[in-house]
mmCIF file of C-alpha atoms in Angstrom:
data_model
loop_
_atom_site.group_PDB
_atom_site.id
_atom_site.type_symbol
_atom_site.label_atom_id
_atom_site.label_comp_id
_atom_site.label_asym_id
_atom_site.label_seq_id
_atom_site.Cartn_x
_atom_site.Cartn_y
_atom_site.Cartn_z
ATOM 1 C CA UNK B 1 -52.186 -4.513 264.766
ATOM 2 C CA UNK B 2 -52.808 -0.851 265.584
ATOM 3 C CA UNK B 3 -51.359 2.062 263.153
ATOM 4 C CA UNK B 4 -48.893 2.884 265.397
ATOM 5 C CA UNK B 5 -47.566 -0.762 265.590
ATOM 6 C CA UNK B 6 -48.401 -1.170 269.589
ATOM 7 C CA UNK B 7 -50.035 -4.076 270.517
ATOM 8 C CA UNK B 8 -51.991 -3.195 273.378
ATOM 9 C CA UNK B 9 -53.276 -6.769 274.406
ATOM 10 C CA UNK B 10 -49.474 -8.296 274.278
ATOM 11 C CA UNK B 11 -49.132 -5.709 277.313
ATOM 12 C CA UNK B 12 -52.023 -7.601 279.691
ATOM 13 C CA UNK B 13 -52.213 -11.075 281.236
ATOM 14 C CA UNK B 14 -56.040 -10.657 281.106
ATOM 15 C CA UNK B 15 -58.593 -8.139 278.896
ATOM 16 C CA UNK B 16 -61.122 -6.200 279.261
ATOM 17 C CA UNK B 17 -64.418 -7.448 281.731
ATOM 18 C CA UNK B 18 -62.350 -10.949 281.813
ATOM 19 C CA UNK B 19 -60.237 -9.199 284.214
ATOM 20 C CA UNK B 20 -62.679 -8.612 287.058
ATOM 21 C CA UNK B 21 -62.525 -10.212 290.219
ATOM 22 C CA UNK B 22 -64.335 -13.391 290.364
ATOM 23 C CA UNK B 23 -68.159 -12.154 292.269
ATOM 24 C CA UNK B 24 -67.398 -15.384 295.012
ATOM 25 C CA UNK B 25 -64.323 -13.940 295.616
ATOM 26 C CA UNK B 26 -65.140 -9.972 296.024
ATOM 27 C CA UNK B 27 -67.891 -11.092 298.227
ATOM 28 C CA UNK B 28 -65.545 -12.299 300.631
ATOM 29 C CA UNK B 29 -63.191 -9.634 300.487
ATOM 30 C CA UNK B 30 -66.673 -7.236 301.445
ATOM 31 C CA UNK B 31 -67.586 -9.703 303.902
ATOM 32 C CA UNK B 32 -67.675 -7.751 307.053
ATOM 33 C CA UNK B 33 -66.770 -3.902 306.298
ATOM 34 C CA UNK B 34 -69.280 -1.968 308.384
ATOM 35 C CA UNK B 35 -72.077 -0.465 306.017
ATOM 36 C CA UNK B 36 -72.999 3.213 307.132
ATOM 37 C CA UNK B 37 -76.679 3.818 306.437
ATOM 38 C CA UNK B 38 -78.605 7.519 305.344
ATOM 39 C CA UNK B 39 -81.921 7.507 304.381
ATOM 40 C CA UNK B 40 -81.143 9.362 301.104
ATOM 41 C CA UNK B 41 -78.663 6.350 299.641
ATOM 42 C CA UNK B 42 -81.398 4.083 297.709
ATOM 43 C CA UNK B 43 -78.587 1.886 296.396
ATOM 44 C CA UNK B 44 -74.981 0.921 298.030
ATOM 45 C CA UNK B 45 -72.657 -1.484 296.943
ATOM 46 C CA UNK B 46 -74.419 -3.862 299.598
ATOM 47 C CA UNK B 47 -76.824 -4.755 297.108
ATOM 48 C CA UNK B 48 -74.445 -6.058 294.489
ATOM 49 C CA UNK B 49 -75.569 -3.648 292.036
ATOM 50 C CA UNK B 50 -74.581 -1.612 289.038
ATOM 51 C CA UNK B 51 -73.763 1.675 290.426
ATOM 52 C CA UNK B 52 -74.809 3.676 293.789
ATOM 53 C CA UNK B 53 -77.369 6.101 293.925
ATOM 54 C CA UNK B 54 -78.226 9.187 296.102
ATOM 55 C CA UNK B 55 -80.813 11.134 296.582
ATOM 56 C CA UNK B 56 -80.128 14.727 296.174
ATOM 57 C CA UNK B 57 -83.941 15.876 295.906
ATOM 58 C CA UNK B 58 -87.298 15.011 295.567
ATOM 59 C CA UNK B 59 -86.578 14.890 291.881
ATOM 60 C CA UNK B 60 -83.218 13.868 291.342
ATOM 61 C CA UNK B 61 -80.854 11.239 292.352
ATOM 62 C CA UNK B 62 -77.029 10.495 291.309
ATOM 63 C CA UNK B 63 -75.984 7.880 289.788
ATOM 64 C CA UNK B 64 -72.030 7.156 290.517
ATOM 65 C CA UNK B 65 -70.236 3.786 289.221
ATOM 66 C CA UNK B 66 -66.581 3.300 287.979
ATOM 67 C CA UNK B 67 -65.229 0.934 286.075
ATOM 68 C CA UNK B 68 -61.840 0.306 284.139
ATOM 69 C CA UNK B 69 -59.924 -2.841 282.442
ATOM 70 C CA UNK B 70 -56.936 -4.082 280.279
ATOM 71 C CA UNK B 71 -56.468 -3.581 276.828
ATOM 72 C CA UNK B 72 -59.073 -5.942 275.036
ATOM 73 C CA UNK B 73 -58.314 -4.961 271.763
ATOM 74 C CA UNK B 74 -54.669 -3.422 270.339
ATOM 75 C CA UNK B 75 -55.870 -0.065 268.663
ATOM 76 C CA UNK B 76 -55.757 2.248 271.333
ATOM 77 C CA UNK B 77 -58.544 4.235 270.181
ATOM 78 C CA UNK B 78 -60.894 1.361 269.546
ATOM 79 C CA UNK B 79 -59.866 0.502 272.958
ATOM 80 C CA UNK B 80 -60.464 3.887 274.440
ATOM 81 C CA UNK B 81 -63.980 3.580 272.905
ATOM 82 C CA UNK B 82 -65.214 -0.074 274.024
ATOM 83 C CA UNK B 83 -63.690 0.875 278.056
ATOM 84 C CA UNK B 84 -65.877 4.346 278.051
ATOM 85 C CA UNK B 85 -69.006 2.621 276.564
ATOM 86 C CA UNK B 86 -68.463 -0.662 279.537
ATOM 87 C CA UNK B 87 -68.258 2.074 282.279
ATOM 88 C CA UNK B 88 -71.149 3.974 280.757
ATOM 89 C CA UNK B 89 -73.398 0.798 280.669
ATOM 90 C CA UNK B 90 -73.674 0.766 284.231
ATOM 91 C CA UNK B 91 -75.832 4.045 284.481
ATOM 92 C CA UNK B 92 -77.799 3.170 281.699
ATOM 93 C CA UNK B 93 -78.488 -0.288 283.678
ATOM 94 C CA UNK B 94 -79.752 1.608 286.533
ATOM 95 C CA UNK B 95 -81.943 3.915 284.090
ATOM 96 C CA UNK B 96 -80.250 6.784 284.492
ATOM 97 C CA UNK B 97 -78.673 9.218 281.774
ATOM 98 C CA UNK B 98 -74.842 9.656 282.313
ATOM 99 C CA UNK B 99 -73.838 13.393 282.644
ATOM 100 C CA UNK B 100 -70.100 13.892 284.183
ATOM 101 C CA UNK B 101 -66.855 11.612 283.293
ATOM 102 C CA UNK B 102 -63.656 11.589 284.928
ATOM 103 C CA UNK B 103 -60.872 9.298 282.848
ATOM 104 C CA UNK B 104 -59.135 6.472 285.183
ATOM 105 C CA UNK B 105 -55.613 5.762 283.177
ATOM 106 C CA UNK B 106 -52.603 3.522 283.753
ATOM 107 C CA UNK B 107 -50.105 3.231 281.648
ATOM 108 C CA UNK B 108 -46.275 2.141 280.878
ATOM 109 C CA UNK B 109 -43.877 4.538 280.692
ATOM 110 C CA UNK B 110 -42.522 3.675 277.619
ATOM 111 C CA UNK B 111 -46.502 3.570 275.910
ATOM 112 C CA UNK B 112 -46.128 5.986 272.451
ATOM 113 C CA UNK B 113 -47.346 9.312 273.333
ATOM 114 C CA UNK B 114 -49.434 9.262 269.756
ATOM 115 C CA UNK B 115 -50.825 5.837 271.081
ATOM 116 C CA UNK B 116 -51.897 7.209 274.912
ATOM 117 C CA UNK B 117 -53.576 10.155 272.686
ATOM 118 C CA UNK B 118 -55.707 7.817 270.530
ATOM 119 C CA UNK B 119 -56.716 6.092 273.936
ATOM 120 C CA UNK B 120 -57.837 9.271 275.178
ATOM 121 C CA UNK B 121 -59.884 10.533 271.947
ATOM 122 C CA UNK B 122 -61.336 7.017 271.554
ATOM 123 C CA UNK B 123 -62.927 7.728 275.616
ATOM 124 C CA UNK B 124 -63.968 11.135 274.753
ATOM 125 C CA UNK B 125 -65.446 10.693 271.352
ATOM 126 C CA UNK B 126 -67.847 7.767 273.098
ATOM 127 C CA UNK B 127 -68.332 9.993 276.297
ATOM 128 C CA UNK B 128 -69.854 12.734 273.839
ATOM 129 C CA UNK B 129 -72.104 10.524 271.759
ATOM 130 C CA UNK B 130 -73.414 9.239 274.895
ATOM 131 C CA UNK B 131 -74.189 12.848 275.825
ATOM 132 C CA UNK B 132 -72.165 13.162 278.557
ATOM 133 C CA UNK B 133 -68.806 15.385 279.489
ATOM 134 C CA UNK B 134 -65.124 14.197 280.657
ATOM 135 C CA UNK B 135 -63.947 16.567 282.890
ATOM 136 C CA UNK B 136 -60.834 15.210 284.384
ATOM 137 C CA UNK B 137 -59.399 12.203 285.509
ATOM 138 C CA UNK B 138 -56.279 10.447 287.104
ATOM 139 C CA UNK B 139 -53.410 8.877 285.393
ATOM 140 C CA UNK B 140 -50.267 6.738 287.373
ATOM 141 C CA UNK B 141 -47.372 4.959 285.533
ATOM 142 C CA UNK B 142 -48.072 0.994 285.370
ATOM 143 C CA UNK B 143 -46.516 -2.247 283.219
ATOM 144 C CA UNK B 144 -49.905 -2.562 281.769
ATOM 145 C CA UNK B 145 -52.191 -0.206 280.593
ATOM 146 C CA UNK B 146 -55.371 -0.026 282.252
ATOM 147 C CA UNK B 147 -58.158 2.607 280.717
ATOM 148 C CA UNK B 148 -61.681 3.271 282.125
ATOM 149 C CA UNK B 149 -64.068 6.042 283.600
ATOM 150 C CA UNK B 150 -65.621 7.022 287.059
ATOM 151 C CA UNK B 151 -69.471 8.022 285.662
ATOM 152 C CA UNK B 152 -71.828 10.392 287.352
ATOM 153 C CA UNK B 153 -75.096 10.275 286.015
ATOM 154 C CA UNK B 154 -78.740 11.562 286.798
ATOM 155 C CA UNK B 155 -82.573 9.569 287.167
ATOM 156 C CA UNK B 156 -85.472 10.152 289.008
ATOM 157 C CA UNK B 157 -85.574 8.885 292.620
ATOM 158 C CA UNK B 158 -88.887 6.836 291.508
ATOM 159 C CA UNK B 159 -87.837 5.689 288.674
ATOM 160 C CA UNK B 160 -84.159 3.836 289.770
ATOM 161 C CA UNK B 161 -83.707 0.460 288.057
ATOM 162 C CA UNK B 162 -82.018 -2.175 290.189
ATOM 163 C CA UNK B 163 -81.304 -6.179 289.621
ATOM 164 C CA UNK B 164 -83.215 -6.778 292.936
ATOM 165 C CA UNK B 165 -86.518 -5.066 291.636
ATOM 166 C CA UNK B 166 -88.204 -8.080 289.635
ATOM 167 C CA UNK B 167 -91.345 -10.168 290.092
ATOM 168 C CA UNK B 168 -92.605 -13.476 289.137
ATOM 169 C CA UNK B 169 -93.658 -13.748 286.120
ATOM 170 C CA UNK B 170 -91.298 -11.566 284.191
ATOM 171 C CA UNK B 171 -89.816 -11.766 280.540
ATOM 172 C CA UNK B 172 -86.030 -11.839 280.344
ATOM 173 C CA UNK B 173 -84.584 -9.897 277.708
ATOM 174 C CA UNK B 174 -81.161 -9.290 276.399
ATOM 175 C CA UNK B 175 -79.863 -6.474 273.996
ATOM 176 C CA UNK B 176 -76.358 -7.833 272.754
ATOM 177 C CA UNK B 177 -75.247 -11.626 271.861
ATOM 178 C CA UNK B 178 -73.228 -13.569 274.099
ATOM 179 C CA UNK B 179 -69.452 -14.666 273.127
ATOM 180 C CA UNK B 180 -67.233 -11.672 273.479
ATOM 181 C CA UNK B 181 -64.739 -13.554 275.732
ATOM 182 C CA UNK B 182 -64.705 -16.336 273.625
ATOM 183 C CA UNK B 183 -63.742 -14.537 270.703
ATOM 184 C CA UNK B 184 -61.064 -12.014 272.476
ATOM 185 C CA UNK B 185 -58.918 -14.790 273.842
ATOM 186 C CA UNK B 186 -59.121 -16.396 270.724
ATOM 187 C CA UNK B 187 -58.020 -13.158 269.127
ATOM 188 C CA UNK B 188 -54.875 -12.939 271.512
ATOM 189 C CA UNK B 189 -53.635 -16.323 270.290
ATOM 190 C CA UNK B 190 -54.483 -15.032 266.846
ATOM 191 C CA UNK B 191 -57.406 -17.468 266.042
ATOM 192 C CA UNK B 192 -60.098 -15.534 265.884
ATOM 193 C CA UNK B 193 -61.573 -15.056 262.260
ATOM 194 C CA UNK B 194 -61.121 -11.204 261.581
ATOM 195 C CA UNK B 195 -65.335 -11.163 260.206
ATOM 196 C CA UNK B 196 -65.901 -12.117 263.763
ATOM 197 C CA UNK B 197 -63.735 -9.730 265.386
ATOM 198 C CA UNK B 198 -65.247 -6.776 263.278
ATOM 199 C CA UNK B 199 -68.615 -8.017 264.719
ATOM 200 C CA UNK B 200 -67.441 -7.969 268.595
ATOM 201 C CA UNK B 201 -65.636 -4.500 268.482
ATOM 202 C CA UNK B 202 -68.996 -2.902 266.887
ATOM 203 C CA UNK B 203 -70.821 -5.059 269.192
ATOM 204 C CA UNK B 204 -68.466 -3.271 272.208
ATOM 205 C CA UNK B 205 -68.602 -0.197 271.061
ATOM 206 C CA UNK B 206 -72.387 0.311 271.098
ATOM 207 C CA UNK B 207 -73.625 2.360 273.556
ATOM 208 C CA UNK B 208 -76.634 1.188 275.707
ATOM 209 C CA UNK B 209 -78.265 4.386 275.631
ATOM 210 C CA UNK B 210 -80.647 2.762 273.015
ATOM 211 C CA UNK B 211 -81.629 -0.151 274.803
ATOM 212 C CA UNK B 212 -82.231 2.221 278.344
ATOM 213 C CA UNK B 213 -84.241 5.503 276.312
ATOM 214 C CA UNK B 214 -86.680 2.668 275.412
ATOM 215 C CA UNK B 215 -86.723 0.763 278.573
ATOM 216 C CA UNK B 216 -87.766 3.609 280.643
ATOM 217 C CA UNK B 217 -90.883 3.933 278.997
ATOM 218 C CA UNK B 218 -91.729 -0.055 279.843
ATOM 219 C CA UNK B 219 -93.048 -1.841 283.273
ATOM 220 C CA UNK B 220 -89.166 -2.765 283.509
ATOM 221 C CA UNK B 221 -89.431 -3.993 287.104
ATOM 222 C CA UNK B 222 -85.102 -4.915 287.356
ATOM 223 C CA UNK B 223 -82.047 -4.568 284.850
ATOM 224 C CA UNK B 224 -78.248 -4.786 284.781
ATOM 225 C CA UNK B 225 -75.933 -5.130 282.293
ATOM 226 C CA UNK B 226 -74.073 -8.203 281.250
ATOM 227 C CA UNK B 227 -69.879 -8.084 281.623
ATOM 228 C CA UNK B 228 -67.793 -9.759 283.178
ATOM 229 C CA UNK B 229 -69.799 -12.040 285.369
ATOM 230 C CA UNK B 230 -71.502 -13.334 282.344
ATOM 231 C CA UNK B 231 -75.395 -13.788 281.793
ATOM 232 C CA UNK B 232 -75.662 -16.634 284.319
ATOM 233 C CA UNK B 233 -73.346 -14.687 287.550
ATOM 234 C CA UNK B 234 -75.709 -11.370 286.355
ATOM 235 C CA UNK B 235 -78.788 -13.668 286.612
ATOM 236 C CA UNK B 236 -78.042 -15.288 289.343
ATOM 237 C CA UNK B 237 -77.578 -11.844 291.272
ATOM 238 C CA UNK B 238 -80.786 -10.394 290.076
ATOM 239 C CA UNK B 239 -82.858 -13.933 290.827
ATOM 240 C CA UNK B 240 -81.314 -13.928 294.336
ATOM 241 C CA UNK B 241 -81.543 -9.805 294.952
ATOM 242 C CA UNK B 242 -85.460 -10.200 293.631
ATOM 243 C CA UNK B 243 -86.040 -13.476 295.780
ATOM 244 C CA UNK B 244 -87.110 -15.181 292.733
ATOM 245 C CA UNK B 245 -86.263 -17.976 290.313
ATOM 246 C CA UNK B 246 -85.596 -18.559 286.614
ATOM 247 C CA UNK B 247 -86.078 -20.450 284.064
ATOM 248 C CA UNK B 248 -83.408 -19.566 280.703
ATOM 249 C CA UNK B 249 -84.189 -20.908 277.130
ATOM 250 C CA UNK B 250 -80.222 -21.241 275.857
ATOM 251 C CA UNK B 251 -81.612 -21.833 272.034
ATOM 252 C CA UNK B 252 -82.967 -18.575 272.295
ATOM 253 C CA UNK B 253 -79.792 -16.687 272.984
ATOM 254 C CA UNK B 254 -78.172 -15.424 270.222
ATOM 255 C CA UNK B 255 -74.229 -16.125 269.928
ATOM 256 C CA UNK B 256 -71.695 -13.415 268.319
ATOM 257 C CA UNK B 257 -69.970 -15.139 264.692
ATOM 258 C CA UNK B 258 -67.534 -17.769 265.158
ATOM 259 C CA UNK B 259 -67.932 -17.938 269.051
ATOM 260 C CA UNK B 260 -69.922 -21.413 268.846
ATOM 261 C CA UNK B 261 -67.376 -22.826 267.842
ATOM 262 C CA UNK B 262 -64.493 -22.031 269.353
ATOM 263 C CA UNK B 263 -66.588 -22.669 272.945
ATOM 264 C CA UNK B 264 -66.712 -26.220 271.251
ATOM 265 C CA UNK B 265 -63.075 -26.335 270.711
ATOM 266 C CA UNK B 266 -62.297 -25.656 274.487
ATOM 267 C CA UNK B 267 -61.155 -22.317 274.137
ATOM 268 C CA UNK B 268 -62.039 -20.539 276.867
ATOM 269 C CA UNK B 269 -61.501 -17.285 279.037
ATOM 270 C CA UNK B 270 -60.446 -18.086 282.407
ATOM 271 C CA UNK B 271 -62.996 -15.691 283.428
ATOM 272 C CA UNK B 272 -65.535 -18.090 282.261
ATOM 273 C CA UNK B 273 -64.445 -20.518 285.348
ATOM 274 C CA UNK B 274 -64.608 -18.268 287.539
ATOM 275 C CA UNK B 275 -67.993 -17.301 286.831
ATOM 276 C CA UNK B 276 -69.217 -21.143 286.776
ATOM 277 C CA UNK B 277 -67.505 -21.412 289.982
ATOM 278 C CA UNK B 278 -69.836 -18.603 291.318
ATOM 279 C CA UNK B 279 -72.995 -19.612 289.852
ATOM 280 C CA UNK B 280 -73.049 -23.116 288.962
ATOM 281 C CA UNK B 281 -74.294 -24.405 292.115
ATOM 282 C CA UNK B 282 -77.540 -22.629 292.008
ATOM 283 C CA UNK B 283 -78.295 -23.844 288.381
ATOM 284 C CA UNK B 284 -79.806 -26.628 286.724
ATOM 285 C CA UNK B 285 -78.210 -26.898 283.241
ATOM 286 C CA UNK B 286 -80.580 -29.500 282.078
ATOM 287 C CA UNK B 287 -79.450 -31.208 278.824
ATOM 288 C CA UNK B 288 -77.798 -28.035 277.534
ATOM 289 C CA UNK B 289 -74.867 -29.021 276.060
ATOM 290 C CA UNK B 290 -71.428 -28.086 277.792
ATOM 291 C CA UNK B 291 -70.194 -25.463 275.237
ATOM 292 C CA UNK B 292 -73.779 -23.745 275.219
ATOM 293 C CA UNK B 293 -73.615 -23.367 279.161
ATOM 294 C CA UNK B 294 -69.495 -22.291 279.087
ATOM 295 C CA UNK B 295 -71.058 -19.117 276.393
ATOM 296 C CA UNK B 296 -73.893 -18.523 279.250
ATOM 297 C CA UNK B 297 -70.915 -17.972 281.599
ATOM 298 C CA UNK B 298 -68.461 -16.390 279.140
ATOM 299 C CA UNK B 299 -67.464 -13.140 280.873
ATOM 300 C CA UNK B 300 -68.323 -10.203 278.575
ATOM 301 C CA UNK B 301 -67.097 -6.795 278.372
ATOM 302 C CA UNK B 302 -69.562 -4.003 277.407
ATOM 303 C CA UNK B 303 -72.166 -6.337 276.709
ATOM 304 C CA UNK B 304 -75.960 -5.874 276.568
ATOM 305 C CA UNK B 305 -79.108 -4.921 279.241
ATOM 306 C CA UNK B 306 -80.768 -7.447 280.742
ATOM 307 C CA UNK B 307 -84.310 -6.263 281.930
ATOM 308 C CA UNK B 308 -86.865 -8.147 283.685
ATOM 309 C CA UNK B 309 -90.632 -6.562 282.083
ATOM 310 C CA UNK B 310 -93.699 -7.149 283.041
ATOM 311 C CA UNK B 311 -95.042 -9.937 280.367
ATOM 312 C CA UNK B 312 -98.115 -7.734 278.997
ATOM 313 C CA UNK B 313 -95.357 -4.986 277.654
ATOM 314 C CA UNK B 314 -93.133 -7.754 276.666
ATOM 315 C CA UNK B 315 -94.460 -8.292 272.631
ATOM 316 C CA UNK B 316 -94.203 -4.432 272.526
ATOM 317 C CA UNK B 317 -90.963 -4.109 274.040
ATOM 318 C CA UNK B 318 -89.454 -6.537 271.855
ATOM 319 C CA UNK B 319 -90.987 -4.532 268.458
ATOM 320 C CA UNK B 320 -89.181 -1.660 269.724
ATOM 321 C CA UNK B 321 -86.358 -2.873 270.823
ATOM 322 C CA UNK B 322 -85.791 -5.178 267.376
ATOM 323 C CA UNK B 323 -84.999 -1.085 265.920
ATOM 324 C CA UNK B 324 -82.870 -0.278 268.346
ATOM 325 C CA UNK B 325 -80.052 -2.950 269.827
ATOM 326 C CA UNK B 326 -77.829 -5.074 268.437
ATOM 327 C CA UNK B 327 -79.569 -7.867 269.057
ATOM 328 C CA UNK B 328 -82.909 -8.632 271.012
ATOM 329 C CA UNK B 329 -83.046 -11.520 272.633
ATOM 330 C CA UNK B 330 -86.149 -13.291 274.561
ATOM 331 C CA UNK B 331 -84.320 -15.746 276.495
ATOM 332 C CA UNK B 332 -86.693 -16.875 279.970
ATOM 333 C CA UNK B 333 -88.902 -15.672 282.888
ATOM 334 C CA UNK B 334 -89.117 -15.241 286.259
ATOM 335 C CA UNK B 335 -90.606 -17.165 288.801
ATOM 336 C CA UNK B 336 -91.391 -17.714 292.290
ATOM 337 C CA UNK B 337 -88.461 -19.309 294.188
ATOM 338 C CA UNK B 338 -89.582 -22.666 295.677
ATOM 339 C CA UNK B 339 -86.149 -23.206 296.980
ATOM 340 C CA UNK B 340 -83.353 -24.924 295.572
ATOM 341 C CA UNK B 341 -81.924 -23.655 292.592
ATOM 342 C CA UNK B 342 -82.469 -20.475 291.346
ATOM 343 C CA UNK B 343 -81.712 -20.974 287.726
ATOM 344 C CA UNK B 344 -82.959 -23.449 285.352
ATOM 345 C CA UNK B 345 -82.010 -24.229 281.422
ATOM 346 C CA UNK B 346 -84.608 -25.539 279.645
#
């Protein structure tokens, strides 16, 4: 329980990433709005990407994204830090280096003013270590309290990573293990070993800025973060944005303490139905057993980069990486689509 005796996840029906709209669903509710083109907007929200990105000048683009969620743990700083660090991810995803914050904050009106205050710090202490200034935000009254960040950030106009960018015969790599909303629902009905949960929150809490300063200096031809549509909704996206299939080794995914096997017990985020309901038709789960595929659609909330390299950088990539991430992971390639599905577990 947090030091001031609030706990913050009692307050939410849903936490953190878990809480997103289901990516079937929110591309329904965009079906139809009228997209506006100009020539100096390289990435929209047409494109089912991480963030948007606009040219400014020959040598600089914006990044913009904005992201926020429920409490998905109950100290309100720790919480502060793993929502700034999610809504951070996304510039890093597109290769870009964040610069300006603005804080995005719900919260009830009877919330401790001591705990709202350790929300805050736990934002801006992440915010700084990723380099990067909060200057502002927006706040509103709500029954639950809702914390995240709108994040402008810079890159060069050449050098933009999206999920649509990859060719066939890329390496897939990950930078954090899978099972984060595994172990936070078990951790709201208080069955989640506390090792494990020490494990998650450092996991959450670890800025991507590691995994993008050495990405940018690879042939990384796509990337995007992992969260709440899990690995196989964020593959699925990049496989269909690149035209291009892909084939996942699941024993070569690493899993976060503990999570195995409570995904063998049944317990499971509903966020992780959703995102099966999104993706499964397009994949070919092979003999991988159930509770490995429901932890390769277990929504995740500030979870790792997954890039598509080039395959002659990918040995070097991984050395580098193996100092630098949480955990490195070479888990597939990319293909050329021969129609079908788009995702196969081998």
């Amino acid at each position: 329980m947090a030091e001031n005796g609030v706990k913050l996840t009692k307050l939410a029906k849903c936490a953190g990433c878990g809480a997103k709209v289901g990516a079937g669903v929110l591309a329904q509710l965009l079906e139809g709005i009228q997209i506006h083109r100009d020539p100096n907007l390289l990435v929209g929200f047409d494109k089912s990407d991480d963030a948007s990105v606009y040219q400014v000048s020959p040598e600089l683009a914006l990044v913009q994204t904005v992201d926020f969620f429920p409490p998905i743990a109950d100290d309100p700083y720790l919480f502060g830090q793993i929502a700034a660090a999610n809504a951070l991810s996304d510039v890093y995803a597109m290769g870009g280096e964040p610069k300006l914050c603005l804080n995005i904050m719900a919260i009830p009106k009877d919330m401790p003013g001591e705990a709202v205050h350790r929300l805050l710090r736990g934002g801006y202490d992440k915010v700084y270590e990723a380099g990067a200034l909060i200057t502002g935000g927006h706040s509103i009254l709500d029954d639950e309290p809702k914390y995240g960040l709108a994040v402008t950030g810079f890159v060069h106009p050449d050098r933009v990573l999206t999920n649509a960018g990859a060719r066939a015969g890329d390496v897939l790599f990950l930078t954090k293990p899978l099972g984060a909303g595994v172990l936070t629902t078990a951790a709201k009905a208080e069955m989640a070993p506390p090792e494990s949960m020490d494990y998650v929150y450092r996991c959450m809490t670890t800025l991507n800025k590691e995994a993008r300063d050495v990405m940018i200096r690879y042939p990384v031809h796509a990337c995007t973060d992992v969260t709440g549509f899990g690995l196989l909704g964020h593959l699925t996206e990049m496989a269909q944005g690149s035209g291009l299939e892909a084939e996942v080794w699941p024993d070569s995914a690493d899993f976060m303490p503990g999570a195995a096997e409570l995904a063998q017990t049944g317990l499971l985020p509903e966020g992780m139905y959703r995102n099966r309901a999104f993706a499964e038709e397009g994949v070919d789960a092979g003999e991988t057993a159930l509770w490995k595929q429901d932890l390769l659609y277990d929504p995740q909330t500030s979870g790792g980069l997954l890039m598509a390299v080039s395959p002659e950088a990918a040995k070097d990539l991984m050395a580098e990486l193996k100092e630098r991430v949480p955990s490195v992971q070479r888990i597939g390639v990319l293909r050329e689509y021969r129609g079908g599905k788009r995702i196969f577990l081998r």
